[in-house]
């Protein structure tokens, strides 16, 4: 009679890599707007776990205009420097990542797939159907193209 013994071992993986694999990866679409900030706050107050790793994804829309032999970025391309410290201020484990894409929604979805995200959280301006159709909507794009669950946070208007 022969005995087969199966064993598993971790070749070359550090403790840090193993710990990262066990964390829930949360992508939050972040452009620094009031709506994105609300999504971060909502995440913190409602679904945050101390074992989460949060990626604040700032999707930079490339404008296909050549200027001095360099691609021009949208005006928001420097926002990553201001949103990065937010997660540290909130005592959340994570990082801010700028990504380049044709559209903001496309960049968020692509990066979430690359990172192996478990969920995407995004804010919304709350446009009606007609306005979303004409102007486009980042949250609509994410909902329809994401392979992971999406939470859309809509900030209620304050009554005066």
C-alpha positions as a printed NumPy array, in Angstrom:
array([[  0.   ,   0.   ,   0.   ],
       [  1.365,   3.401,  -0.955],
       [  0.635,   6.659,   0.75 ],
       [  0.274,   9.923,  -1.074],
       [  1.01 ,  12.971,   0.991],
       [ -0.005,  16.338,  -0.314],
       [  1.56 ,  19.404,   1.104],
       [  1.346,  23.015,   0.234],
       [  4.071,  25.526,   0.598],
       [  4.529,  29.096,  -0.349],
       [  7.402,  29.498,  -2.8  ],
       [  8.823,  32.966,  -2.725],
       [  5.771,  34.648,  -1.21 ],
       [  6.53 ,  36.986,   1.637],
       [  4.323,  37.309,   4.691],
       [  3.3  ,  40.735,   3.417],
       [  2.14 ,  39.317,   0.052],
       [  0.183,  36.559,   1.796],
       [ -1.446,  39.063,   4.144],
       [ -2.394,  41.253,   1.165],
       [ -4.028,  38.303,  -0.592],
       [ -6.289,  37.797,   2.446],
       [ -7.48 ,  41.408,   2.531],
       [-10.696,  42.614,   0.937],
       [ -9.7  ,  44.943,  -1.892],
       [-11.981,  47.951,  -2.138],
       [-11.795,  50.358,  -5.072],
       [-13.25 ,  53.815,  -4.522],
       [-13.588,  56.028,  -7.602],
       [-12.038,  59.308,  -6.533],
       [-11.834,  62.602,  -8.373],
       [-11.878,  64.865,  -5.333],
       [-15.467,  65.987,  -5.987],
       [-18.096,  66.352,  -3.279],
       [-19.756,  63.161,  -4.569],
       [-16.545,  61.122,  -4.46 ],
       [-15.79 ,  62.424,  -0.97 ],
       [-19.254,  61.336,   0.121],
       [-18.579,  57.832,  -1.275],
       [-15.389,  57.622,   0.817],
       [-17.238,  58.81 ,   3.918],
       [-20.091,  56.353,   3.27 ],
       [-17.585,  53.507,   2.911],
       [-15.909,  54.464,   6.185],
       [-19.179,  54.685,   8.114],
       [-20.981,  51.664,   6.646],
       [-18.755,  48.899,   5.284],
       [-15.157,  49.564,   6.358],
       [-13.285,  46.669,   7.947],
       [ -9.881,  47.091,   9.541],
       [ -8.603,  44.297,   7.272],
       [ -9.606,  46.121,   4.054],
       [ -7.098,  47.535,   1.608],
       [ -8.527,  50.571,  -0.175],
       [ -7.484,  51.893,  -3.562],
       [ -8.587,  55.446,  -4.309],
       [ -8.598,  55.311,  -8.093],
       [ -8.304,  58.645,  -9.828],
       [ -8.97 ,  58.026, -13.5  ],
       [ -7.295,  60.638, -15.651],
       [ -9.041,  61.218, -18.964],
       [ -6.542,  61.669, -21.729],
       [ -7.321,  64.433, -24.165],
       [ -6.038,  63.48 , -27.57 ],
       [ -4.368,  66.796, -28.177],
       [ -0.675,  67.126, -28.815],
       [  0.981,  70.088, -27.21 ],
       [  4.748,  70.473, -27.283],
       [  5.053,  66.746, -28.08 ],
       [  3.343,  65.795, -24.796],
       [ -0.137,  64.476, -24.114],
       [ -2.31 ,  66.948, -22.255],
       [ -4.185,  65.683, -19.232],
       [ -7.517,  66.867, -17.948],
       [ -7.307,  69.619, -15.312],
       [ -7.944,  67.062, -12.563],
       [ -4.667,  65.192, -13.133],
       [ -3.089,  66.807, -10.071],
       [ -5.975,  65.839,  -7.751],
       [ -4.261,  62.555,  -6.88 ],
       [ -1.837,  64.552,  -4.746],
       [ -4.72 ,  65.914,  -2.676],
       [ -6.826,  62.745,  -2.382],
       [ -3.935,  60.442,  -1.448],
       [ -3.559,  61.773,   2.109],
       [ -7.297,  61.263,   2.731],
       [ -6.943,  57.576,   3.491],
       [ -4.113,  58.227,   5.933],
       [ -6.17 ,  60.927,   7.682],
       [ -9.04 ,  58.453,   8.002],
       [ -6.686,  55.698,   9.298],
       [ -7.513,  53.458,   6.357],
       [ -4.961,  51.019,   4.938],
       [ -4.549,  51.734,   1.244],
       [ -3.208,  53.983,  -1.461],
       [ -4.221,  56.458,  -4.126],
       [ -3.568,  55.431,  -7.717],
       [ -3.806,  57.592, -10.811],
       [ -4.749,  55.705, -13.982],
       [ -4.993,  56.914, -17.564],
       [ -7.99 ,  56.01 , -19.718],
       [-10.27 ,  57.276, -22.477],
       [-12.998,  57.803, -19.881],
       [-13.128,  57.914, -16.095],
       [-15.463,  54.922, -15.828],
       [-13.319,  52.824, -18.134],
       [-10.224,  53.585, -16.06 ],
       [-11.898,  52.629, -12.778],
       [-13.29 ,  49.343, -14.13 ],
       [-10.021,  48.364, -15.81 ],
       [ -7.952,  49.093, -12.704],
       [-10.429,  47.238, -10.455],
       [-10.008,  44.178, -12.683],
       [ -6.21 ,  44.499, -12.65 ],
       [ -6.138,  44.784,  -8.851],
       [ -8.542,  41.887,  -8.273],
       [-10.965,  44.175,  -6.435],
       [-13.836,  42.681,  -4.459],
       [-16.077,  45.75 ,  -4.749],
       [-16.172,  49.2  ,  -6.36 ],
       [-17.669,  52.171,  -4.535],
       [-18.494,  55.352,  -6.421],
       [-20.401,  58.554,  -5.925],
       [-22.99 ,  59.954,  -8.299],
       [-24.257,  63.391,  -9.165],
       [-27.792,  62.043,  -9.344],
       [-28.566,  63.126, -12.893],
       [-31.872,  62.043, -14.406],
       [-32.035,  59.51 , -17.239],
       [-32.07 ,  62.079, -20.057],
       [-29.184,  64.092, -18.635],
       [-27.122,  60.903, -18.033],
       [-27.753,  59.862, -21.641],
       [-26.595,  63.21 , -23.011],
       [-23.685,  63.89 , -20.648],
       [-22.673,  60.346, -19.797],
       [-22.265,  58.996, -16.302],
       [-19.228,  57.457, -14.666],
       [-21.375,  55.497, -12.21 ],
       [-23.568,  54.133, -15.047],
       [-20.469,  52.995, -16.935],
       [-19.083,  51.275, -13.838],
       [-22.397,  49.541, -13.069],
       [-22.753,  48.178, -16.601],
       [-19.129,  47.131, -17.163],
       [-17.876,  45.949, -13.769],
       [-17.363,  42.254, -13.057],
       [-17.579,  42.862,  -9.28 ],
       [-20.357,  44.339,  -7.114],
       [-20.744,  48.119,  -7.301],
       [-22.067,  50.398,  -4.575],
       [-23.284,  53.784,  -5.815],
       [-23.524,  56.424,  -3.094],
       [-25.934,  59.281,  -3.675],
       [-25.742,  62.176,  -1.26 ],
       [-29.17 ,  63.47 ,  -0.362],
       [-29.668,  67.163,  -0.915],
       [-29.836,  69.095,   2.314],
       [-33.142,  70.841,   2.969],
       [-32.904,  74.487,   3.941]])
